[in-house]
Amino acid sequence: MSLDRSDVEQIAHLARLQIDAADIDSYGQSLNSILSLVDQMQATNTEGVEPLAHPLDAVQRLRADEVTESNQREVLQSVAPATEEGLFLVPKVIE
Amino acid sequence: MFDKTLAELAQGLERGDFSSSELTQAYLQRINALDSRYNSFITVTEEQALAQAKAADEARAAGNAGALCGLPIAHKDLFCTQGVRTSSASKMLDNFVSPYDATIVSRLKNAGTVMLGKLNMDEFAMGSSNESSFYGAVRNPWDAERVPGGSSGGSAAAVAARLTPAATGSDTGGSIRQPAALCGITGLKPTYGRVSRYGMIAFASSLDQAGPMAQTAEDCGMILNAMAGFDPMDSTSAERDMEDFTAALNQPLAGLKIGLPKEYFSEALDAGVAEQVRNAVTEFEKLGATVKEVSLPNTELCIPAYYILAPAEASSNLSRFDGVRYGYRCDNPVDLEDLYKRSRGEGFGAEVKRRIMVGTYALSAGYYDAYYRKAQQIRRMIQQDFINVLNDVDVIMGPTTPHPAFKLGEKSSDPVSMYMEDIFTLSLNLAGLPGISVPCGQTGGLPVGLQIIGNYFAEAKLLNIAHQFQQTTDWHKQIPAGVEV
Amino acid sequence: MEWEVVIGLEIHVQLATKTKIFSGASTAFGAEPNTQACAVDLALPGTLPVFNENALRMAVMFGLAVNAEIGKRSVFERKNYFYPDLPKGYQTTQLAEPIVGPGFVDIETDEGVQRRVRIHHAHLEEDAGKSLHEDFHGMSGIDLNRAGTPLVEIVSEPDMRSSKEAAAYARKIHAIVTTLGICDGNMAEGSMRCDCNVSVRPKGQEELGTRTELKNINSFRFIERAIDTEVARQIDLIEDGGKVVQETRLYDPDKNETRSMRSKEEANDYRYFPCPDLLPVIIDDSYIEAIRETLPELPDARRDRFMSEYSLSEYDAGVLSAYRPQADYYEQVVKQSGDAKLAANWVMGELAKFLNQNDTDIKDSPVSAEQLGGLLVRIKDNTISGNIAKKVFEIMWSKGGSADEIIEAEGLKQVTDTGAIEKIVDEVIANADKQVEQYKAAEPDKRGKMIGFFMGQVMKATGGKANPGAVTGILKQKLDALCD
């Protein structure tokens, strides 16, 4: 499995990462070397092995349905790049 | 006095040899004077530190001093600290002042510790050399041309240079143990779920675990006492009774069964490292332990499995950094896509982008089964290897890293060779097991770390074993040349 | 060519929990922007989700109500995509292992078409925030109060064959979730939103046509209209030699047309994977059975009981049982008045009219079931006539008060004293020579109808308060006496 320029561009787009055109090849190379490293897995027979998502065999705990949070808008928005009238501002959303 | 351990400083405070304010002032001065050599701090929180020290002195005067009261400590910069920049060593969060404290930060605060500042690290904890920090590389106090390891490189270097008696770190694939080994200090990665992840900026959620880094195992136990424990804010936090991790340090080791995985002593292992680790094992035999060879047959597979699972989780965990609610936003975005792509493209460094792309690819349509699912299956095989061996022996020992500290720039252009440095540490994160790295010798003037791996929630036992080793050896007391105490 | 329409619905139901699915922030509607979006909802670095027990309980209630298998192990996954109303850059949802497995509901349209609609599954997920498109110097504003509100997404099989069936199915789901009390059912506030998957195929063809998805429809009427519009578009397109493109379309109720959503056109690759911050949700039989014990009477059962217990028509019983607050109200009125038919007429008639005109939910009705019941008692015991009762109801609605208080204060008590009525009847007859002559001239079997005029005069003279039965009797007796 080897990625070409357009694959790298497509992945970068999916991940919403701007990559300079000049850097695409070097990213492509390192992604390919990482992928050939991880391709070592493919030779291993994993038939019938249950995937392990979490190291501990624990189950989800439930939270009581009680309001514990109060309005913290001012402090939470103090680190926001752009707000107005309590809203976070972003370039126009077109639907 | 900077050679004192946390436990010794605690005694000094208790005896009234010095106050927390004096101690804090001394460390702050030392950081200001010396850290330009190491670059281990991103932010020094002088004002808060002095205020906390004063409060600690008052608490002690009022008879309300706990074991950690008034002791200085520094936090890796991925633990959220209210009112203090929390950057994860990324341009993305250079302007992020956290509005809340991570659970471990508030626990250590409540225990009376004094925060000296925030420590350098690899950007978003992605790295094994601390070269990917937006704030510049950290230098190894043993040799300024060498890396301190990563990602908790700032934590390890600061403790090694005695700029702080103890630090917090986080470990996703070895990020506590590997820098601890390369800098000659003690670092513990607890069992997954032992320490709350709430407020620790996530790298890979199913692998991340916070832990203590200090000169000695005893100090690590003291810090872990405050860090550990169930947290209702973290769904993956283990519901267990509180333990005193300093209570069993003096248990004798007679009869301890140690397993040495044959896969850990291959030709790829540096000869000097191998020798020091074998010497350490001999030391344990003198203490009454028995040693046998064991096998972890899937050891080599942990690298590919890890380098799928961790980037996959990271690619999703780092999607929240989008320039909308906090953090870096690019100048004058023309539209939404431009906002996302440039904010993320400019805000993240190269290694972070690389891992996001690997993870994105591994999860994308058509590749999930071949990569992500396969890696999870291998994860179970690796876990099963450990379970089998730990049914037979009490602990597993081996080198923490295949080599001592390497040179700055030596591996930074080749991610794969960097990844290979994690071969002995990654598998514990995959299995969720606890491990401790203890200084066990030197090779070529550089420290070597012994990794001790225990069963789930066996931190007290690991600390006991490490502590007994440190009672008969003095590798943990070695101070790098040029570091005056 | 004859076409068959094939419809499947995805209905998003906001659960009526007090707090978000993964945080302790309030879900109350209508707060100032971002005042109910806490650190977790904003996806601040380091924050983590913890699952709300009530969201789980409500999802299981729904599953039991639609005869579904309950997932004893369910798993949250991440659906990754970038959008400003999605703070984490992924939506936490369920995919491979949802909480509710296959089930079904039975529906019936107004025309009497009956059908069993299979539910493929229903899963728990978090709602997104809202983008506000008012102009902020060319920017959009993001309000994340809604982000993290628990949703159950109910995915049907493509079992519906007309827009009316789709609307009937949506109504049935609405009736179920409101009866269970797991959703407030307020469609205008977005508590229930519907995506319709629509395709057409030549009648008799097995293979499904290419479908389009109509997004975010928030009224039953729009479900019908949007589907009808889209079906017409698809048929026109195919008959003109075109092809339906699989895409997401938006229904514009003002123009009554659907249009392609360009921004969603891009092929998405959501990169689903199990959320590592959440663990598998495991429940056992005893948990499920304990919830089953708490289930209220469901709309179908209640409809059947209304038919048998109150002898209501299937239609009336269906309407009254569809919305639990209405059904509860109705039964209270029945209890109070002792007359199920009269209660049905008033709840579906005068009360519904006033509620509609004032855009008021029955839960907020200014006239309580006790008040209405008291009014019906006075109709039954002839204290007032049905017409006067409407006047009393109007006063009750606007000013409050019990039926007896209003009747007393307004002097609306019916006149049943025959002596008084006879006097008025005599006056009316004396002043209506022409009509009396006509009455006398008419064939005896036509005379009954002609009593109406005299009746009207008597009512006019008494302000409507005369007992109509008594008036009729006396009028008939006196007029017929004149004819002899």
mmCIF file of N, CA, C and O in Angstrom, chain A residues 32-87:
data_model
loop_
_atom_site.group_PDB
_atom_site.id
_atom_site.type_symbol
_atom_site.label_atom_id
_atom_site.label_comp_id
_atom_site.label_asym_id
_atom_site.label_seq_id
_atom_site.Cartn_x
_atom_site.Cartn_y
_atom_site.Cartn_z
ATOM 1 N N ASN A 32 4.198 6.907 4.000
ATOM 2 C CA ASN A 32 4.449 5.593 3.399
ATOM 3 C C ASN A 32 5.383 4.757 4.268
ATOM 4 O O ASN A 32 5.185 3.539 4.394
ATOM 5 N N SER A 33 6.374 5.400 4.870
ATOM 6 C CA SER A 33 7.272 4.586 5.697
ATOM 7 C C SER A 33 6.555 4.126 6.963
ATOM 8 O O SER A 33 6.757 3.003 7.430
ATOM 9 N N ILE A 34 5.674 4.965 7.490
ATOM 10 C CA ILE A 34 4.897 4.541 8.662
ATOM 11 C C ILE A 34 3.955 3.407 8.266
ATOM 12 O O ILE A 34 3.823 2.405 8.975
ATOM 13 N N LEU A 35 3.341 3.555 7.093
ATOM 14 C CA LEU A 35 2.403 2.509 6.675
ATOM 15 C C LEU A 35 3.120 1.189 6.401
ATOM 16 O O LEU A 35 2.575 0.122 6.677
ATOM 17 N N SER A 36 4.342 1.268 5.901
ATOM 18 C CA SER A 36 5.014 -0.020 5.687
ATOM 19 C C SER A 36 5.424 -0.624 7.025
ATOM 20 O O SER A 36 5.437 -1.848 7.183
ATOM 21 N N LEU A 37 5.716 0.226 8.013
ATOM 22 C CA LEU A 37 5.957 -0.278 9.369
ATOM 23 C C LEU A 37 4.695 -0.985 9.899
ATOM 24 O O LEU A 37 4.766 -2.115 10.386
ATOM 25 N N VAL A 38 3.559 -0.305 9.775
ATOM 26 C CA VAL A 38 2.359 -0.908 10.366
ATOM 27 C C VAL A 38 1.863 -2.097 9.543
ATOM 28 O O VAL A 38 1.145 -2.951 10.061
ATOM 29 N N ASP A 39 2.267 -2.158 8.304
ATOM 30 C CA ASP A 39 1.844 -3.298 7.485
ATOM 31 C C ASP A 39 2.433 -4.617 7.974
ATOM 32 O O ASP A 39 1.983 -5.691 7.560
ATOM 33 N N GLN A 40 3.421 -4.538 8.871
ATOM 34 C CA GLN A 40 3.930 -5.771 9.497
ATOM 35 C C GLN A 40 2.812 -6.554 10.177
ATOM 36 O O GLN A 40 2.903 -7.769 10.346
ATOM 37 N N MET A 41 1.784 -5.831 10.578
ATOM 38 C CA MET A 41 0.665 -6.512 11.248
ATOM 39 C C MET A 41 -0.020 -7.521 10.326
ATOM 40 O O MET A 41 -0.581 -8.495 10.793
ATOM 41 N N GLN A 42 -0.004 -7.198 9.032
ATOM 42 C CA GLN A 42 -0.874 -7.955 8.129
ATOM 43 C C GLN A 42 -0.498 -9.436 8.063
ATOM 44 O O GLN A 42 -1.350 -10.275 7.790
ATOM 45 N N ALA A 43 0.760 -9.722 8.334
ATOM 46 C CA ALA A 43 1.181 -11.126 8.268
ATOM 47 C C ALA A 43 0.670 -11.944 9.458
ATOM 48 O O ALA A 43 0.693 -13.171 9.433
ATOM 49 N N THR A 44 0.214 -11.261 10.484
ATOM 50 C CA THR A 44 -0.212 -11.971 11.700
ATOM 51 C C THR A 44 -1.632 -12.490 11.550
ATOM 52 O O THR A 44 -2.519 -11.770 11.101
ATOM 53 N N ASN A 45 -1.803 -13.725 11.928
ATOM 54 C CA ASN A 45 -3.144 -14.305 11.875
ATOM 55 C C ASN A 45 -3.920 -13.894 13.122
ATOM 56 O O ASN A 45 -3.553 -14.247 14.238
ATOM 57 N N THR A 46 -4.961 -13.110 12.923
ATOM 58 C CA THR A 46 -5.757 -12.641 14.061
ATOM 59 C C THR A 46 -7.170 -13.221 14.025
ATOM 60 O O THR A 46 -8.066 -12.713 14.691
ATOM 61 N N GLU A 47 -7.334 -14.265 13.229
ATOM 62 C CA GLU A 47 -8.672 -14.822 13.082
ATOM 63 C C GLU A 47 -9.247 -15.230 14.444
ATOM 64 O O GLU A 47 -8.577 -15.889 15.238
ATOM 65 N N GLY A 48 -10.460 -14.803 14.689
ATOM 66 C CA GLY A 48 -11.131 -15.199 15.920
ATOM 67 C C GLY A 48 -10.711 -14.416 17.151
ATOM 68 O O GLY A 48 -11.228 -14.663 18.237
ATOM 69 N N VAL A 49 -9.792 -13.473 16.981
ATOM 70 C CA VAL A 49 -9.379 -12.676 18.143
ATOM 71 C C VAL A 49 -10.336 -11.498 18.286
ATOM 72 O O VAL A 49 -10.547 -10.737 17.349
ATOM 73 N N GLU A 50 -10.902 -11.374 19.463
ATOM 74 C CA GLU A 50 -11.836 -10.272 19.725
ATOM 75 C C GLU A 50 -11.046 -8.963 19.833
ATOM 76 O O GLU A 50 -10.076 -8.880 20.590
ATOM 77 N N PRO A 51 -11.431 -7.926 19.068
ATOM 78 C CA PRO A 51 -10.702 -6.649 19.174
ATOM 79 C C PRO A 51 -10.758 -6.108 20.606
ATOM 80 O O PRO A 51 -11.764 -6.281 21.291
ATOM 81 N N LEU A 52 -9.678 -5.493 21.037
ATOM 82 C CA LEU A 52 -9.618 -4.914 22.386
ATOM 83 C C LEU A 52 -9.629 -3.394 22.281
ATOM 84 O O LEU A 52 -8.680 -2.787 21.804
ATOM 85 N N ALA A 53 -10.743 -2.791 22.748
ATOM 86 C CA ALA A 53 -10.864 -1.336 22.660
ATOM 87 C C ALA A 53 -10.338 -0.666 23.912
ATOM 88 O O ALA A 53 -9.851 0.454 23.860
ATOM 89 N N HIS A 54 -10.461 -1.360 25.030
ATOM 90 C CA HIS A 54 -10.059 -0.801 26.318
ATOM 91 C C HIS A 54 -9.290 -1.835 27.098
ATOM 92 O O HIS A 54 -9.696 -2.992 27.151
ATOM 93 N N PRO A 55 -8.215 -1.432 27.738
ATOM 94 C CA PRO A 55 -7.422 -2.424 28.458
ATOM 95 C C PRO A 55 -8.173 -3.058 29.631
ATOM 96 O O PRO A 55 -7.938 -4.223 29.940
ATOM 97 N N LEU A 56 -9.053 -2.306 30.269
ATOM 98 C CA LEU A 56 -9.756 -2.888 31.409
ATOM 99 C C LEU A 56 -11.125 -3.369 30.947
ATOM 100 O O LEU A 56 -11.782 -2.717 30.153
ATOM 101 N N ASP A 57 -11.538 -4.476 31.495
ATOM 102 C CA ASP A 57 -12.818 -5.035 31.090
ATOM 103 C C ASP A 57 -13.931 -4.353 31.880
ATOM 104 O O ASP A 57 -14.679 -4.996 32.594
ATOM 105 N N ALA A 58 -14.003 -3.041 31.770
ATOM 106 C CA ALA A 58 -14.963 -2.283 32.579
ATOM 107 C C ALA A 58 -16.171 -1.895 31.734
ATOM 108 O O ALA A 58 -16.133 -1.972 30.508
ATOM 109 N N VAL A 59 -17.236 -1.492 32.400
ATOM 110 C CA VAL A 59 -18.442 -1.070 31.691
ATOM 111 C C VAL A 59 -18.750 0.385 32.045
ATOM 112 O O VAL A 59 -18.262 0.920 33.041
ATOM 113 N N GLN A 60 -19.554 0.988 31.196
ATOM 114 C CA GLN A 60 -19.853 2.404 31.347
ATOM 115 C C GLN A 60 -20.605 2.663 32.651
ATOM 116 O O GLN A 60 -21.560 1.964 32.978
ATOM 117 N N ARG A 61 -20.151 3.671 33.359
ATOM 118 C CA ARG A 61 -20.824 4.108 34.570
ATOM 119 C C ARG A 61 -21.870 5.147 34.181
ATOM 120 O O ARG A 61 -21.730 5.831 33.177
ATOM 121 N N LEU A 62 -22.918 5.259 34.984
ATOM 122 C CA LEU A 62 -23.988 6.196 34.653
ATOM 123 C C LEU A 62 -23.973 7.378 35.619
ATOM 124 O O LEU A 62 -23.687 7.227 36.799
ATOM 125 N N ARG A 63 -24.307 8.516 35.055
ATOM 126 C CA ARG A 63 -24.339 9.768 35.814
ATOM 127 C C ARG A 63 -25.791 10.101 36.142
ATOM 128 O O ARG A 63 -26.673 9.938 35.299
ATOM 129 N N ALA A 64 -26.047 10.571 37.362
ATOM 130 C CA ALA A 64 -27.407 10.986 37.719
ATOM 131 C C ALA A 64 -27.794 12.188 36.867
ATOM 132 O O ALA A 64 -26.964 13.040 36.567
ATOM 133 N N ASP A 65 -29.065 12.238 36.477
ATOM 134 C CA ASP A 65 -29.544 13.314 35.609
ATOM 135 C C ASP A 65 -29.836 14.562 36.445
ATOM 136 O O ASP A 65 -30.994 14.932 36.648
ATOM 137 N N GLU A 66 -28.790 15.174 36.929
ATOM 138 C CA GLU A 66 -28.943 16.368 37.757
ATOM 139 C C GLU A 66 -28.034 17.473 37.236
ATOM 140 O O GLU A 66 -26.879 17.225 36.892
ATOM 141 N N VAL A 67 -28.583 18.675 37.188
ATOM 142 C CA VAL A 67 -27.815 19.804 36.674
ATOM 143 C C VAL A 67 -26.693 20.138 37.654
ATOM 144 O O VAL A 67 -26.941 20.385 38.831
ATOM 145 N N THR A 68 -25.464 20.085 37.154
ATOM 146 C CA THR A 68 -24.313 20.394 37.999
ATOM 147 C C THR A 68 -23.546 21.603 37.465
ATOM 148 O O THR A 68 -22.638 22.089 38.112
ATOM 149 N N GLU A 69 -23.913 22.051 36.269
ATOM 150 C CA GLU A 69 -23.168 23.143 35.638
ATOM 151 C C GLU A 69 -24.012 24.406 35.630
ATOM 152 O O GLU A 69 -25.205 24.365 35.337
ATOM 153 N N SER A 70 -23.376 25.518 35.942
ATOM 154 C CA SER A 70 -24.077 26.799 35.863
ATOM 155 C C SER A 70 -23.487 27.596 34.692
ATOM 156 O O SER A 70 -22.515 27.181 34.079
ATOM 157 N N ASN A 71 -24.096 28.723 34.407
ATOM 158 C CA ASN A 71 -23.652 29.527 33.279
ATOM 159 C C ASN A 71 -22.227 30.042 33.504
ATOM 160 O O ASN A 71 -21.976 30.785 34.428
ATOM 161 N N GLN A 72 -21.308 29.641 32.643
ATOM 162 C CA GLN A 72 -19.908 30.074 32.742
ATOM 163 C C GLN A 72 -19.490 30.764 31.441
ATOM 164 O O GLN A 72 -18.315 30.757 31.080
ATOM 165 N N ARG A 73 -20.484 31.321 30.750
ATOM 166 C CA ARG A 73 -20.199 31.812 29.404
ATOM 167 C C ARG A 73 -19.051 32.810 29.375
ATOM 168 O O ARG A 73 -18.172 32.732 28.514
ATOM 169 N N GLU A 74 -19.062 33.719 30.333
ATOM 170 C CA GLU A 74 -18.065 34.785 30.278
ATOM 171 C C GLU A 74 -16.644 34.211 30.347
ATOM 172 O O GLU A 74 -15.796 34.540 29.515
ATOM 173 N N VAL A 75 -16.423 33.340 31.323
ATOM 174 C CA VAL A 75 -15.065 32.809 31.469
ATOM 175 C C VAL A 75 -14.728 31.869 30.309
ATOM 176 O O VAL A 75 -13.615 31.881 29.778
ATOM 177 N N LEU A 76 -15.708 31.097 29.865
ATOM 178 C CA LEU A 76 -15.437 30.144 28.775
ATOM 179 C C LEU A 76 -15.177 30.870 27.455
ATOM 180 O O LEU A 76 -14.402 30.410 26.625
ATOM 181 N N GLN A 77 -15.835 32.017 27.278
ATOM 182 C CA GLN A 77 -15.630 32.736 26.011
ATOM 183 C C GLN A 77 -14.445 33.691 26.083
ATOM 184 O O GLN A 77 -14.069 34.275 25.062
ATOM 185 N N SER A 78 -13.848 33.806 27.277
ATOM 186 C CA SER A 78 -12.709 34.723 27.381
ATOM 187 C C SER A 78 -11.519 34.219 26.562
ATOM 188 O O SER A 78 -10.624 34.991 26.231
ATOM 189 N N VAL A 79 -11.507 32.937 26.221
ATOM 190 C CA VAL A 79 -10.395 32.405 25.423
ATOM 191 C C VAL A 79 -10.792 32.203 23.959
ATOM 192 O O VAL A 79 -10.035 31.623 23.182
ATOM 193 N N ALA A 80 -11.981 32.677 23.574
ATOM 194 C CA ALA A 80 -12.464 32.443 22.206
ATOM 195 C C ALA A 80 -11.901 33.478 21.247
ATOM 196 O O ALA A 80 -11.748 34.648 21.603
ATOM 197 N N PRO A 81 -11.587 33.063 20.019
ATOM 198 C CA PRO A 81 -11.023 33.998 19.039
ATOM 199 C C PRO A 81 -11.986 35.127 18.662
ATOM 200 O O PRO A 81 -11.557 36.245 18.469
ATOM 201 N N ALA A 82 -13.291 34.810 18.536
ATOM 202 C CA ALA A 82 -14.233 35.850 18.128
ATOM 203 C C ALA A 82 -15.620 35.518 18.655
ATOM 204 O O ALA A 82 -16.146 34.437 18.390
ATOM 205 N N THR A 83 -16.206 36.449 19.413
ATOM 206 C CA THR A 83 -17.572 36.246 19.893
ATOM 207 C C THR A 83 -18.331 37.556 19.751
ATOM 208 O O THR A 83 -17.733 38.632 19.682
ATOM 209 N N GLU A 84 -19.655 37.439 19.684
ATOM 210 C CA GLU A 84 -20.501 38.619 19.707
ATOM 211 C C GLU A 84 -21.875 38.193 20.201
ATOM 212 O O GLU A 84 -22.387 37.152 19.807
ATOM 213 N N GLU A 85 -22.434 38.990 21.075
ATOM 214 C CA GLU A 85 -23.750 38.696 21.652
ATOM 215 C C GLU A 85 -23.805 37.270 22.190
ATOM 216 O O GLU A 85 -24.814 36.569 22.061
ATOM 217 N N GLY A 86 -22.699 36.833 22.770
ATOM 218 C CA GLY A 86 -22.680 35.494 23.377
ATOM 219 C C GLY A 86 -22.503 34.365 22.379
ATOM 220 O O GLY A 86 -22.514 33.210 22.755
ATOM 221 N N LEU A 87 -22.354 34.695 21.105
ATOM 222 C CA LEU A 87 -22.191 33.661 20.082
ATOM 223 C C LEU A 87 -20.722 33.567 19.657
ATOM 224 O O LEU A 87 -20.004 34.564 19.683
#
